[in-house]
PDB file of C-alpha atoms in Angstrom:
ATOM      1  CA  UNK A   1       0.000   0.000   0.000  1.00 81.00           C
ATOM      2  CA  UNK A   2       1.327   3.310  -0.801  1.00 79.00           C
ATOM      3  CA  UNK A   3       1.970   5.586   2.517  1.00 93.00           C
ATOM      4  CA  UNK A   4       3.724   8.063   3.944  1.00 97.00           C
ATOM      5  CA  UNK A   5       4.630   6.508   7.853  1.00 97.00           C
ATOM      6  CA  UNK A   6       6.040   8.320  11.116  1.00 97.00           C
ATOM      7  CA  UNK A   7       7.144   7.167  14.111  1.00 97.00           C
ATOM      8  CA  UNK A   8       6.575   7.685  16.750  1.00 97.00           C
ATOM      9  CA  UNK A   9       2.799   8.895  16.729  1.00 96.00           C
ATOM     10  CA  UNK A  10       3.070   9.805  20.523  1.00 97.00           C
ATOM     11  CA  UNK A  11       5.724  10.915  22.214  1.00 96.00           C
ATOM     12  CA  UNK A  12       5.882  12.473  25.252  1.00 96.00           C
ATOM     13  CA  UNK A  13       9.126  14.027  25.878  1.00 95.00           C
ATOM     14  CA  UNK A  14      11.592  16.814  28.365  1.00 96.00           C
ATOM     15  CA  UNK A  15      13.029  19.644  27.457  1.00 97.00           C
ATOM     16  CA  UNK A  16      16.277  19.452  25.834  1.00 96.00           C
ATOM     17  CA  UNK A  17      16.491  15.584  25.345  1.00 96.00           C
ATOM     18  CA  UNK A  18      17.246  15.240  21.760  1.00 97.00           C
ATOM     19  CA  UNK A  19      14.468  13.240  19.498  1.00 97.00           C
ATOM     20  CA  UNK A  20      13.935  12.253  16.581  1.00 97.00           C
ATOM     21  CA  UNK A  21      10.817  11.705  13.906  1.00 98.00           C
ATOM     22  CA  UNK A  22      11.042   9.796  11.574  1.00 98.00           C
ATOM     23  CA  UNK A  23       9.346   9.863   8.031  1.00 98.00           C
ATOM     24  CA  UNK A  24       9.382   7.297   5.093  1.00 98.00           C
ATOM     25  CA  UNK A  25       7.357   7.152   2.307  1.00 97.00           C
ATOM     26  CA  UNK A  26       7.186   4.136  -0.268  1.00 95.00           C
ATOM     27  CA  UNK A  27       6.631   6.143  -3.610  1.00 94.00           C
ATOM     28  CA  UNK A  28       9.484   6.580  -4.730  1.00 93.00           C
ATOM     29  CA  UNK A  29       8.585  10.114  -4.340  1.00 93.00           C
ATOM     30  CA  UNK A  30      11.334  13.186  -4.383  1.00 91.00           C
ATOM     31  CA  UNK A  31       9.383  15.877  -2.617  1.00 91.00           C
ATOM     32  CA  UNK A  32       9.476  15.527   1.042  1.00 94.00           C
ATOM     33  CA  UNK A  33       8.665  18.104   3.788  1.00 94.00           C
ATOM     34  CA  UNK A  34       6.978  18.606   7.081  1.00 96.00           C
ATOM     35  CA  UNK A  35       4.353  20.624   8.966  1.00 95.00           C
ATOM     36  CA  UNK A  36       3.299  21.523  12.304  1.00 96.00           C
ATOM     37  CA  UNK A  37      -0.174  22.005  13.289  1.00 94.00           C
ATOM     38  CA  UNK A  38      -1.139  24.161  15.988  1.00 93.00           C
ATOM     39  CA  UNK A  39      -4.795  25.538  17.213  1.00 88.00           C
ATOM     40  CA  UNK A  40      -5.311  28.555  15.557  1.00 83.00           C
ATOM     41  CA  UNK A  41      -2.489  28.770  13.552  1.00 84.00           C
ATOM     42  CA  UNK A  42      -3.453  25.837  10.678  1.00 84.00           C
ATOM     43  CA  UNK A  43      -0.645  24.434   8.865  1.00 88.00           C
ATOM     44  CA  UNK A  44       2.956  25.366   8.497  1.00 90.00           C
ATOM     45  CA  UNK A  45       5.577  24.227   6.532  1.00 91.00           C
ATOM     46  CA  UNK A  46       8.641  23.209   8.428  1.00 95.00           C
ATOM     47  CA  UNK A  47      11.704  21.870   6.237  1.00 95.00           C
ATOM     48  CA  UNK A  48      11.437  20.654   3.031  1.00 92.00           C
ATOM     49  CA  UNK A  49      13.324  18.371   0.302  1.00 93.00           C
ATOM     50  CA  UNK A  50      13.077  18.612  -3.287  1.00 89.00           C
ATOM     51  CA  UNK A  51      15.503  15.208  -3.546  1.00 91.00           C
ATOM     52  CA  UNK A  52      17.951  13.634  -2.159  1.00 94.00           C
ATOM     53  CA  UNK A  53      20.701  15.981  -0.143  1.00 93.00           C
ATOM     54  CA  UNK A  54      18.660  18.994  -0.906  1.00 92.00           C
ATOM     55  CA  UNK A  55      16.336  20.368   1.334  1.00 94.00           C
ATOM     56  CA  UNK A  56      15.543  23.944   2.404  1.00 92.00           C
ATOM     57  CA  UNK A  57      14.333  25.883   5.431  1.00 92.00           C
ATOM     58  CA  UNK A  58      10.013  26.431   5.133  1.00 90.00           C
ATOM     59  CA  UNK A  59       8.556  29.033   7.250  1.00 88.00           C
ATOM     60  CA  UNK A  60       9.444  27.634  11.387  1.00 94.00           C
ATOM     61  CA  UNK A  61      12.045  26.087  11.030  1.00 96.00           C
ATOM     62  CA  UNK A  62      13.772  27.455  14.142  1.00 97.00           C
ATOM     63  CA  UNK A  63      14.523  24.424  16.367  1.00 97.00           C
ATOM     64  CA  UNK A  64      14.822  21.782  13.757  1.00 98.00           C
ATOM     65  CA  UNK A  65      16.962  20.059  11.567  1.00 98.00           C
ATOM     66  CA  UNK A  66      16.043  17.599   8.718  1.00 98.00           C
ATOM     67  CA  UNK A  67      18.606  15.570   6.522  1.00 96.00           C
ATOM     68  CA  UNK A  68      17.983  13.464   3.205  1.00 97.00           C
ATOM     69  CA  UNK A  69      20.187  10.986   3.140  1.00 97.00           C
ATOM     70  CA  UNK A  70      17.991   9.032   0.933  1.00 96.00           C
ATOM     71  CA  UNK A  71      15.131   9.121  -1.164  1.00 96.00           C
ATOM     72  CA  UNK A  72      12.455   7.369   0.983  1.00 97.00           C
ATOM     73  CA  UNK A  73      13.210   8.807   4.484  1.00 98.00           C
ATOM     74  CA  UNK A  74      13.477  12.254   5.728  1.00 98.00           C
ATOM     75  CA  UNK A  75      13.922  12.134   9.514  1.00 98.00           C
ATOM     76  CA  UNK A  76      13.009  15.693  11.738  1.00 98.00           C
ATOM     77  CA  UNK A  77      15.418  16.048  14.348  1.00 98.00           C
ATOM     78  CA  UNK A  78      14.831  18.456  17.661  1.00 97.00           C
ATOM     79  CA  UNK A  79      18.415  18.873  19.134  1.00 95.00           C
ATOM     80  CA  UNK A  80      17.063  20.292  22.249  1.00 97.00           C
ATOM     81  CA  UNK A  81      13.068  20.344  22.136  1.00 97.00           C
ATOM     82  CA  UNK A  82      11.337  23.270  24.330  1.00 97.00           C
ATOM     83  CA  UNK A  83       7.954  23.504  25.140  1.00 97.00           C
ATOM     84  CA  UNK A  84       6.699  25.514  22.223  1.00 97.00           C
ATOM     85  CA  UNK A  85       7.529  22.864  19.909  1.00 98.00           C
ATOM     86  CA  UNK A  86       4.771  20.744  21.391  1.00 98.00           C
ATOM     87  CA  UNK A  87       2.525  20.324  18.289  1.00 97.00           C
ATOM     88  CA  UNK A  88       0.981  18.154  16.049  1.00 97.00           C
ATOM     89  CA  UNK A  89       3.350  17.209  13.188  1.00 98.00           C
ATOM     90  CA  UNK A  90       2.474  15.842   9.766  1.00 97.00           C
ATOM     91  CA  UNK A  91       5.319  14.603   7.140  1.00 97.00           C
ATOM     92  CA  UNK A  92       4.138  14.601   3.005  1.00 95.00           C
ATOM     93  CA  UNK A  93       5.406  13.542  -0.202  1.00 94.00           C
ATOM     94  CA  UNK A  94       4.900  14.649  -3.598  1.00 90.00           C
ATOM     95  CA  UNK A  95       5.118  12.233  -6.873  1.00 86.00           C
ATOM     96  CA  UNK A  96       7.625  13.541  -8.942  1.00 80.00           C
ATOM     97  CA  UNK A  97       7.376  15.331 -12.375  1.00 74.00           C
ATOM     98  CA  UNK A  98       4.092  16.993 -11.022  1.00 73.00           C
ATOM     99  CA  UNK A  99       5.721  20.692  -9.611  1.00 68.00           C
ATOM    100  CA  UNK A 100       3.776  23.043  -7.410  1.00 65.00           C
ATOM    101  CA  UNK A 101       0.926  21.673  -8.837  1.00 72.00           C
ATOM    102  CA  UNK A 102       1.124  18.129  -7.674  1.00 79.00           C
ATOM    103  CA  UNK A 103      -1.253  16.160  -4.690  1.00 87.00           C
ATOM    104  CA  UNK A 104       0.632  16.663  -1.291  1.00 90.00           C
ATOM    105  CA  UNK A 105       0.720  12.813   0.575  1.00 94.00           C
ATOM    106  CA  UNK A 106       0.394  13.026   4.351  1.00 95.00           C
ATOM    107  CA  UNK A 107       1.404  10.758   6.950  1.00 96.00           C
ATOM    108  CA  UNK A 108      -1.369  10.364   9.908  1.00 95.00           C
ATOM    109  CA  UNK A 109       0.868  12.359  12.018  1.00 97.00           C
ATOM    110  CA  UNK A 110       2.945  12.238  15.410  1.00 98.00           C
ATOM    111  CA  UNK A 111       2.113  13.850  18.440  1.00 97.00           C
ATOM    112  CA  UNK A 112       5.177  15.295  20.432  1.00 98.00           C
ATOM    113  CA  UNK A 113       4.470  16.830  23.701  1.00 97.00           C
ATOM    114  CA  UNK A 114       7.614  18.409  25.495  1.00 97.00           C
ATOM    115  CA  UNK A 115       7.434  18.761  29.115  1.00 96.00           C
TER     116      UNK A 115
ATOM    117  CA  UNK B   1       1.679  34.978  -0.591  1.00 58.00           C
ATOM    118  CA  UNK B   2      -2.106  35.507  -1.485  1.00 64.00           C
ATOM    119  CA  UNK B   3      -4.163  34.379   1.578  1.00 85.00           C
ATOM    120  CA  UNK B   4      -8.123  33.058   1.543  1.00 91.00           C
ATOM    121  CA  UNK B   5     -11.135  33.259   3.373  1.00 93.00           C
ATOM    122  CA  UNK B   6     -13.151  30.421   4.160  1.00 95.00           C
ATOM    123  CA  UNK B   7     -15.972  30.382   6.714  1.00 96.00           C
ATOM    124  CA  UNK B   8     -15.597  28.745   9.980  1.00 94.00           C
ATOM    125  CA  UNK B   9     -18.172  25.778   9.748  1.00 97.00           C
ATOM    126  CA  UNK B  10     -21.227  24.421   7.667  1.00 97.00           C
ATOM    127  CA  UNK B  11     -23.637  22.557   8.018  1.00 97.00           C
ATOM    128  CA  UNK B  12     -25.278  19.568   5.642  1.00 96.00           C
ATOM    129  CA  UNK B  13     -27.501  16.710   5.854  1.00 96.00           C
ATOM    130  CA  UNK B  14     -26.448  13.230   4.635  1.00 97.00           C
ATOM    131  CA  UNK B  15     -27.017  12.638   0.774  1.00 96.00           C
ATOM    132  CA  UNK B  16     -27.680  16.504  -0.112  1.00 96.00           C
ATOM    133  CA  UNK B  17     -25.250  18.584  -2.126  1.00 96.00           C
ATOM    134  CA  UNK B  18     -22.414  20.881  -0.341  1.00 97.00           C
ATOM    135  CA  UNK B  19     -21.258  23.330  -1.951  1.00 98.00           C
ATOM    136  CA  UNK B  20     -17.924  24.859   0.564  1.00 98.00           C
ATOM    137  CA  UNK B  21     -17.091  28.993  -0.579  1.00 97.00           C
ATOM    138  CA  UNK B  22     -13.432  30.461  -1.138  1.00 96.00           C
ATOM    139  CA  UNK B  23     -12.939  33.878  -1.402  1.00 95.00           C
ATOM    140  CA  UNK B  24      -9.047  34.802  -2.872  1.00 93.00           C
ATOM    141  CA  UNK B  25      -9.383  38.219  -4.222  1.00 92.00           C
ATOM    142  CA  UNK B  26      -5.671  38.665  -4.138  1.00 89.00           C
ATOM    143  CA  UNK B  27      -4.433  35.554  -6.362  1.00 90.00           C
ATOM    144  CA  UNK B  28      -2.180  35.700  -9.115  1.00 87.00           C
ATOM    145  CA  UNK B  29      -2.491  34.348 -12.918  1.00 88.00           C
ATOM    146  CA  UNK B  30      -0.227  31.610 -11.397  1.00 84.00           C
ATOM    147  CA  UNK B  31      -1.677  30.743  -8.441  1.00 87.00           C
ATOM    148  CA  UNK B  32      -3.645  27.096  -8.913  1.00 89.00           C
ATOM    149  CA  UNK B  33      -6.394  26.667  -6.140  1.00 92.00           C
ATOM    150  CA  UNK B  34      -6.090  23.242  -3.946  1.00 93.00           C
ATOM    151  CA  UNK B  35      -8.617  22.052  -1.770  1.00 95.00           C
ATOM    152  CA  UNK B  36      -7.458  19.425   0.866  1.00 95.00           C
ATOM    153  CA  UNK B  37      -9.521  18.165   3.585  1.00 96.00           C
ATOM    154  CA  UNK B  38      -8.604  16.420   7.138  1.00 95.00           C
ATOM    155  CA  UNK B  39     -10.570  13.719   8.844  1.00 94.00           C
ATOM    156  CA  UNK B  40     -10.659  13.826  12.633  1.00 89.00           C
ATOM    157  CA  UNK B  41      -7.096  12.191  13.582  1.00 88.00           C
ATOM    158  CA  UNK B  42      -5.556  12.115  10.360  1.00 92.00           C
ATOM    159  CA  UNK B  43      -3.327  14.067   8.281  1.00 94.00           C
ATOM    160  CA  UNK B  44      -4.558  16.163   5.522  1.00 94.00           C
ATOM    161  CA  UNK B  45      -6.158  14.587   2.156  1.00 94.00           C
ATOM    162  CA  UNK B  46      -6.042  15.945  -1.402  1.00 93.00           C
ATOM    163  CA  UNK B  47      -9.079  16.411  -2.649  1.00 96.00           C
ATOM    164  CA  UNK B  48      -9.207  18.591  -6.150  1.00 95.00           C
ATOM    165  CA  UNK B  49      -7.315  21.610  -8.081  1.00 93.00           C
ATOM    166  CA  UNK B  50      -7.789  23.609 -10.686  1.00 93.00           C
ATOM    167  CA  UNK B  51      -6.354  26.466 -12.348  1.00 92.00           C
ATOM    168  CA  UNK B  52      -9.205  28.336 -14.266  1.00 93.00           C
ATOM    169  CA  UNK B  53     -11.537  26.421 -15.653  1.00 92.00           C
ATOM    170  CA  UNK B  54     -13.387  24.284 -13.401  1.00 94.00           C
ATOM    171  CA  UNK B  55     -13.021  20.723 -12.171  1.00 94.00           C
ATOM    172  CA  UNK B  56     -14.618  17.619 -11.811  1.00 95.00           C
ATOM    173  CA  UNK B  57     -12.706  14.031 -10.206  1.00 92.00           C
ATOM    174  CA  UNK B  58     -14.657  11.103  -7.945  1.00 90.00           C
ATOM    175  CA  UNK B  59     -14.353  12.879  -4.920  1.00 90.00           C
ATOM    176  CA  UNK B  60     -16.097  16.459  -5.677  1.00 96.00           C
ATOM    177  CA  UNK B  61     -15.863  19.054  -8.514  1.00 97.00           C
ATOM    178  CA  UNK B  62     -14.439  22.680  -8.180  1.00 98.00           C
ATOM    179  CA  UNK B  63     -15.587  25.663  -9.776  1.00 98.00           C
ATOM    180  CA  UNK B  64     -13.987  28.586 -10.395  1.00 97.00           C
ATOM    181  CA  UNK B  65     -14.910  32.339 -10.666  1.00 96.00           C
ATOM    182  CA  UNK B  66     -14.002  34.141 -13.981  1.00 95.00           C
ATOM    183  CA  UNK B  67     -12.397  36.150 -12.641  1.00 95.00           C
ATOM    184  CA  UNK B  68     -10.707  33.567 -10.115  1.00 95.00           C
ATOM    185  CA  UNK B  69     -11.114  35.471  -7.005  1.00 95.00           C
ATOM    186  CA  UNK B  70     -13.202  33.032  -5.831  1.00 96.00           C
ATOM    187  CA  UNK B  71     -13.978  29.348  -5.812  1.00 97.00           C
ATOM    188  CA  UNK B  72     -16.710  26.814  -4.900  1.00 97.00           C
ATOM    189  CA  UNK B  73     -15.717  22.911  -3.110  1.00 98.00           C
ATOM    190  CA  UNK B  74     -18.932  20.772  -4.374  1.00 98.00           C
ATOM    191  CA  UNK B  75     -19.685  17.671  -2.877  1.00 97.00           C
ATOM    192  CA  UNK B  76     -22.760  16.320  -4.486  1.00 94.00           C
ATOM    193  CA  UNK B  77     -23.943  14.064  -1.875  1.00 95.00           C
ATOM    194  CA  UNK B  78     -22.789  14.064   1.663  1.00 95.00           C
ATOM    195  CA  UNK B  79     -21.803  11.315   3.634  1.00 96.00           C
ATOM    196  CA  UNK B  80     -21.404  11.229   7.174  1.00 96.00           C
ATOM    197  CA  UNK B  81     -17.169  10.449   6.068  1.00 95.00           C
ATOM    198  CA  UNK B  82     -17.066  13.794   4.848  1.00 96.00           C
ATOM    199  CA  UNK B  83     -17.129  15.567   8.145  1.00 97.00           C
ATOM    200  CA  UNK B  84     -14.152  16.793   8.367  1.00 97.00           C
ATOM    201  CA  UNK B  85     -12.101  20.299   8.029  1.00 96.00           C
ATOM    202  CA  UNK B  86     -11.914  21.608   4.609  1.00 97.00           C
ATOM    203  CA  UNK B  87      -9.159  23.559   3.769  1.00 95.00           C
ATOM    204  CA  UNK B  88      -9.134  25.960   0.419  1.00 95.00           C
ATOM    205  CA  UNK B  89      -5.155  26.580  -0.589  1.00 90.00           C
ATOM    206  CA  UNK B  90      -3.045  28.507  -3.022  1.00 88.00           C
ATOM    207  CA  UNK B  91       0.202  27.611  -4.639  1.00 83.00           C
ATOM    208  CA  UNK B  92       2.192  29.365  -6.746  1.00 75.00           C
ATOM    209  CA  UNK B  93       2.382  27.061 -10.079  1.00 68.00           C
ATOM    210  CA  UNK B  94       5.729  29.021 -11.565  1.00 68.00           C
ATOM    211  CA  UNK B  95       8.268  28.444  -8.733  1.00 65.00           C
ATOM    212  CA  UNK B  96      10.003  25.304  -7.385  1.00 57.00           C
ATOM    213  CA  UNK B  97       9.706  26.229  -3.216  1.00 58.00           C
ATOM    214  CA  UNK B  98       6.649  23.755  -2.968  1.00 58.00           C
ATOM    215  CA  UNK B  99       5.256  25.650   0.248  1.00 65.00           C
ATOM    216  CA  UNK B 100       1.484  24.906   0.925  1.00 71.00           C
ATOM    217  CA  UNK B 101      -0.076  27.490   3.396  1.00 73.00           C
ATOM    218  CA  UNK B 102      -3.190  26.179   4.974  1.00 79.00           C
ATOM    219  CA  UNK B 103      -5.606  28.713   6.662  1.00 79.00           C
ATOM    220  CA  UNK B 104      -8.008  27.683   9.088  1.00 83.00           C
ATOM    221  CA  UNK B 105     -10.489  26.090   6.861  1.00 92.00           C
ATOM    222  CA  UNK B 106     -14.032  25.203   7.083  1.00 96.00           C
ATOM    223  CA  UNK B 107     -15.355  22.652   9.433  1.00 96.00           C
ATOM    224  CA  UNK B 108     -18.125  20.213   7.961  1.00 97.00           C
ATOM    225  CA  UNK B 109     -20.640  18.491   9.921  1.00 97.00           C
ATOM    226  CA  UNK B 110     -23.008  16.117   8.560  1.00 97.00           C
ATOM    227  CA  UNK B 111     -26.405  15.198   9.913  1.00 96.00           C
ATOM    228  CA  UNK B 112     -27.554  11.922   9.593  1.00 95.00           C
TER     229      UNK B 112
END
């Protein structure tokens, strides 16, 4: 079945201890990125990845780091979570040769609180 | 980036027509107008786009203003799956960057 899957979908967490999420889709897809969701504030684009070893800073990404070391996975790493990066965040793919205008793939999400 | 307006919730009974408003009176000739919607506890789903002229796939159709500054979600018979939020989107067809702004979006309920 074609997916995009996190891990973990909870995670409860402390300040400053270093986590990762994890994101893998199995479409051979080349666009990657990922969102937070917060009340109020809808969707917002993270870090993204237009292939492998390039990827580029979206609107918050203060906090983060992403890398693409290959095509089907493109971890988000919090060196040192903090409390305002407890959200609600969702990981998508894009099939390639489709540009800006191309259906978006989400994963079903991962819940990180940070105490 | 050019932002939309959606309204905050509508209503609908099961097996009648829904027909969801966007207002983007600030789009460009290369903006194309998504429309993605989210179930309770899941990530966002693609539902339709369209450029200008308007749209029809097995999940709803889209039509479009002519003059584009506004657009209309149709779903022609409800079911009670499509509750969800409903989220009307603009991206910018002539660069690479790939960002997708959501706004707050509309929240459907549908009556049994």
């Amino acid at each position: 079945e074609a997916q995009v899957t996190q891990n973990p979908r909870y995670l409860i967490t402390v300040t400053g201890k270093k986590l990762t999420v994890t994101c893998s889709q199995n479409m051979n897809h080349e666009y990657m990125s990922w969102y937070r969701q917060d009340p109020g504030l809808g969707l917002r684009q993270i870090y993204y990845s237009m292939n492998v070893e390039v990827t580029d800073k979206g609107d918050v990404p203060e906090g983060y780091k992403v890398s693409r070391k290959e095509k089907r996975n493109f971890p988000l790493i919090l060196e040192s979570p903090s409390p305002n990066q407890t959200s609600l965040y969702f990981c998508a793919s894009r099939p390639p040769g489709t540009g800006n205008t191309g259906e978006l793939f989400f994963g079903e999400g991962s819940r990180l609180t940070v105490l | 980036d050019a932002k939309t307006t959606q309204p905050n919730s509508m209503e609908s009974n099961e097996e009648e027509p829904v027909h969801l408003p966007c207002n983007h009176s600030t789009i460009s000739g290369t903006d194309y107008i998504h429309w993605y919607r989210q179930l309770p506890s899941q990530g966002p789903e693609y539902v339709i786009h369209g450029l200008t002229s308007n749209v029809n796939n097995r999940m709803a159709s889209l039509a479009i203003a002519e003059d584009r500054k506004s657009s209309t979600l149709i779903l022609h018979r409800a079911t009670l799956r499509d509750a969800a939020v409903y989220y009307c989107i603009l991206r910018d067809g002539s660069t690479s960057y790939g960002k997708l702004t959501f706004g707050q979006g509309t929240i459907l309920t549908v009556h049994p």
